[in-house]
Amino acid sequence: MPEITFTANLQRHVASPKMQVEGSTVREVLDKVFAEYPILRGYVLDEQLALRKHMGIIVDGVVLCDRVKQSDRVGEESRIFVLQALSGG
């Protein structure tokens, strides 16, 4: 079952524990997580359900290609990391 992990800086704002969730695409995995933690959706996706500009997703070491529909495929052993972009000087 794919494993999804949210970075610590996101966890400070909203509950987002590491989970193992069934799904064959990033979107299917995200939807299952959001079903349990609905407030998390607004931090990760925008009003059109696209990945927010300040968010990033890495699947098995590769940056998410489809930021709009999150249709990138995941396997049973996939590791998905959801991170919030940081900036500063």
Coordinates of N, CA and C in Angstrom, one line a residue:
M1 N 0.8 -1.2 0.0 CA 0.0 0.0 0.0 C 0.9 1.2 0.0
P2 N 0.6 2.2 -0.9 CA 1.4 3.5 -0.9 C 1.5 4.1 0.5
E3 N 2.6 4.7 0.8 CA 2.8 5.5 2.1 C 2.9 6.9 1.7
I4 N 2.1 7.8 2.5 CA 2.2 9.2 2.2 C 2.7 9.9 3.5
T5 N 3.6 10.8 3.3 CA 4.2 11.5 4.5 C 4.1 13.0 4.2
F6 N 3.7 13.8 5.2 CA 3.6 15.2 5.1 C 4.8 15.8 5.9
T7 N 5.4 16.8 5.4 CA 6.6 17.4 6.1 C 6.1 18.0 7.5
A8 N 7.1 18.1 8.3 CA 6.9 18.7 9.7 C 6.3 20.1 9.7
N9 N 6.8 20.9 8.8 CA 6.3 22.3 8.8 C 4.8 22.3 8.4
L10 N 4.3 21.4 7.6 CA 2.8 21.3 7.4 C 2.1 20.8 8.6
Q11 N 2.7 19.8 9.2 CA 2.1 19.2 10.4 C 1.9 20.2 11.5
R12 N 2.7 21.2 11.6 CA 2.5 22.3 12.6 C 1.2 23.0 12.5
H13 N 0.7 23.1 11.2 CA -0.5 23.8 11.0 C -1.8 23.0 11.0
V14 N -1.7 21.7 10.6 CA -2.9 20.9 10.5 C -2.5 19.4 10.7
A15 N -3.3 18.7 11.3 CA -3.1 17.2 11.4 C -2.8 16.6 10.1
S16 N -1.7 15.9 10.0 CA -1.3 15.2 8.7 C -0.3 14.1 9.0
P17 N -0.8 13.1 9.7 CA 0.2 12.0 10.0 C 0.6 11.2 8.8
K18 N 1.7 10.5 8.9 CA 2.1 9.5 7.9 C 1.1 8.4 7.9
M19 N 0.7 8.0 6.6 CA -0.4 7.0 6.5 C 0.0 6.1 5.4
Q20 N -0.6 4.9 5.4 CA -0.6 4.0 4.3 C -2.0 3.9 3.8
V21 N -2.1 4.3 2.5 CA -3.5 4.4 1.9 C -3.5 3.8 0.5
E22 N -4.6 3.1 0.3 CA -4.8 2.4 -1.0 C -5.0 3.5 -2.1
G23 N -4.5 3.2 -3.3 CA -4.8 4.1 -4.4 C -3.8 3.8 -5.5
S24 N -4.2 4.1 -6.8 CA -3.3 3.8 -7.9 C -2.7 5.1 -8.5
T25 N -3.2 6.3 -8.1 CA -2.7 7.6 -8.5 C -2.5 8.4 -7.3
V26 N -1.8 9.5 -7.4 CA -1.6 10.4 -6.3 C -2.9 11.0 -5.8
R27 N -3.8 11.3 -6.8 CA -5.1 11.9 -6.4 C -5.9 10.9 -5.6
E28 N -5.9 9.6 -6.0 CA -6.7 8.7 -5.2 C -6.2 8.6 -3.8
V29 N -4.9 8.6 -3.6 CA -4.3 8.5 -2.3 C -4.6 9.8 -1.5
L30 N -4.5 11.0 -2.1 CA -4.8 12.2 -1.5 C -6.3 12.3 -1.1
D31 N -7.2 11.8 -1.9 CA -8.6 11.8 -1.6 C -8.9 11.0 -0.4
K32 N -8.3 9.9 -0.2 CA -8.5 9.0 0.9 C -8.0 9.7 2.2
V33 N -6.8 10.4 2.1 CA -6.3 11.1 3.2 C -7.3 12.3 3.6
F34 N -7.7 13.0 2.6 CA -8.6 14.1 2.8 C -10.0 13.7 3.4
A35 N -10.4 12.5 3.1 CA -11.6 11.9 3.7 C -11.5 11.8 5.2
E36 N -10.3 11.5 5.7 CA -10.0 11.4 7.1 C -9.7 12.8 7.8
Y37 N -9.0 13.6 7.0 CA -8.5 14.9 7.5 C -8.9 16.0 6.5
P38 N -10.2 16.3 6.4 CA -10.8 17.3 5.4 C -10.1 18.7 5.4
I39 N -9.7 19.2 6.6 CA -9.1 20.5 6.6 C -7.8 20.5 5.8
L40 N -7.1 19.4 5.7 CA -5.9 19.3 5.1 C -6.0 19.6 3.6
R41 N -7.1 19.3 3.0 CA -7.3 19.6 1.5 C -7.0 21.0 1.2
G42 N -7.5 22.0 2.0 CA -7.3 23.4 1.7 C -5.9 23.8 1.8
Y43 N -5.1 23.1 2.5 CA -3.7 23.5 2.6 C -2.9 23.0 1.4
V44 N -3.4 21.8 0.8 CA -2.6 21.2 -0.3 C -3.2 21.6 -1.6
L45 N -4.5 21.6 -1.8 CA -5.1 21.9 -3.1 C -5.8 23.2 -3.1
D46 N -5.9 23.9 -4.3 CA -6.6 25.1 -4.4 C -8.1 24.9 -4.7
E47 N -8.8 25.9 -5.0 CA -10.3 25.8 -5.3 C -10.6 25.0 -6.5
Q48 N -9.7 24.8 -7.4 CA -9.9 24.0 -8.6 C -9.4 22.6 -8.4
L49 N -8.9 22.3 -7.2 CA -8.4 21.0 -6.8 C -7.0 20.7 -7.4
A50 N -6.3 21.7 -7.9 CA -5.0 21.6 -8.4 C -4.0 21.8 -7.2
L51 N -2.8 21.3 -7.3 CA -1.8 21.4 -6.2 C -1.5 22.9 -6.1
R52 N -1.5 23.4 -4.9 CA -1.2 24.8 -4.6 C 0.2 25.1 -5.1
K53 N 0.5 26.4 -5.5 CA 1.8 26.8 -6.0 C 2.9 26.6 -5.0
H54 N 2.6 26.8 -3.7 CA 3.6 26.6 -2.7 C 3.8 25.2 -2.1
M55 N 3.1 24.3 -2.8 CA 3.2 22.9 -2.3 C 3.9 22.0 -3.4
G56 N 4.6 21.0 -2.9 CA 5.2 20.1 -3.8 C 4.9 18.6 -3.4
I57 N 5.0 17.7 -4.4 CA 4.8 16.3 -4.1 C 5.9 15.6 -4.8
I58 N 6.5 14.6 -4.1 CA 7.5 13.8 -4.7 C 7.1 12.3 -4.5
V59 N 7.1 11.6 -5.6 CA 6.7 10.2 -5.6 C 7.9 9.3 -6.0
D60 N 8.3 8.5 -5.1 CA 9.5 7.6 -5.3 C 10.7 8.4 -5.8
G61 N 10.9 9.6 -5.3 CA 12.1 10.4 -5.6 C 11.9 11.3 -6.9
V62 N 10.7 11.3 -7.5 CA 10.4 12.0 -8.7 C 9.4 13.1 -8.4
V63 N 9.6 14.3 -8.8 CA 8.7 15.4 -8.6 C 7.4 15.1 -9.4
L64 N 6.2 15.4 -8.8 CA 4.9 15.2 -9.4 C 4.9 15.9 -10.7
C65 N 4.4 15.2 -11.8 CA 4.3 15.8 -13.1 C 3.0 16.5 -13.3
D66 N 1.9 15.9 -12.9 CA 0.6 16.5 -13.1 C 0.1 17.2 -11.9
R67 N 0.4 18.5 -11.8 CA 0.0 19.3 -10.6 C -1.5 19.6 -10.7
V68 N -2.2 19.5 -11.8 CA -3.6 19.8 -11.9 C -4.5 18.7 -11.4
K69 N -4.3 17.5 -12.0 CA -5.2 16.3 -11.7 C -4.5 15.3 -10.7
Q70 N -3.2 15.5 -10.5 CA -2.4 14.6 -9.7 C -2.6 13.1 -10.1
S71 N -2.5 12.9 -11.5 CA -2.8 11.6 -12.1 C -1.6 10.7 -12.1
D72 N -0.4 11.2 -11.6 CA 0.8 10.3 -11.6 C 0.5 9.0 -10.9
R73 N 0.9 7.9 -11.5 CA 0.7 6.6 -11.0 C 1.5 6.3 -9.8
V74 N 1.0 5.5 -8.8 CA 1.7 5.0 -7.7 C 1.6 3.5 -7.6
G75 N 2.6 2.9 -7.0 CA 2.5 1.4 -6.9 C 2.3 1.1 -5.4
E76 N 2.2 -0.2 -5.2 CA 2.0 -0.7 -3.8 C 3.1 -0.3 -2.8
E77 N 4.3 -0.2 -3.3 CA 5.4 0.2 -2.4 C 5.9 1.6 -2.6
S78 N 5.0 2.5 -3.2 CA 5.4 3.9 -3.4 C 5.5 4.7 -2.2
R79 N 6.4 5.6 -2.2 CA 6.5 6.6 -1.1 C 6.2 8.0 -1.7
I80 N 5.2 8.6 -1.0 CA 4.7 9.9 -1.5 C 5.1 10.9 -0.4
F81 N 5.7 12.0 -0.8 CA 6.1 13.1 0.2 C 5.4 14.3 -0.2
V82 N 4.7 14.9 0.7 CA 4.0 16.2 0.4 C 4.7 17.3 1.2
L83 N 5.2 18.3 0.5 CA 6.0 19.3 1.2 C 5.5 20.7 0.8
Q84 N 5.8 21.6 1.8 CA 5.5 23.0 1.6 C 6.7 23.7 1.2
A85 N 6.7 24.5 0.2 CA 7.9 25.3 -0.2 C 8.2 26.3 0.8
L86 N 9.5 26.4 1.1 CA 10.0 27.4 2.0 C 10.8 28.4 1.3
S87 N 10.7 29.7 1.7 CA 11.6 30.7 1.1 C 12.0 31.7 2.2
G88 N 12.9 32.5 1.9 CA 13.4 33.5 2.9 C 14.8 33.9 2.5
G89 N 15.3 34.8 3.4 CA 16.6 35.3 3.1 C 17.5 35.3 4.2

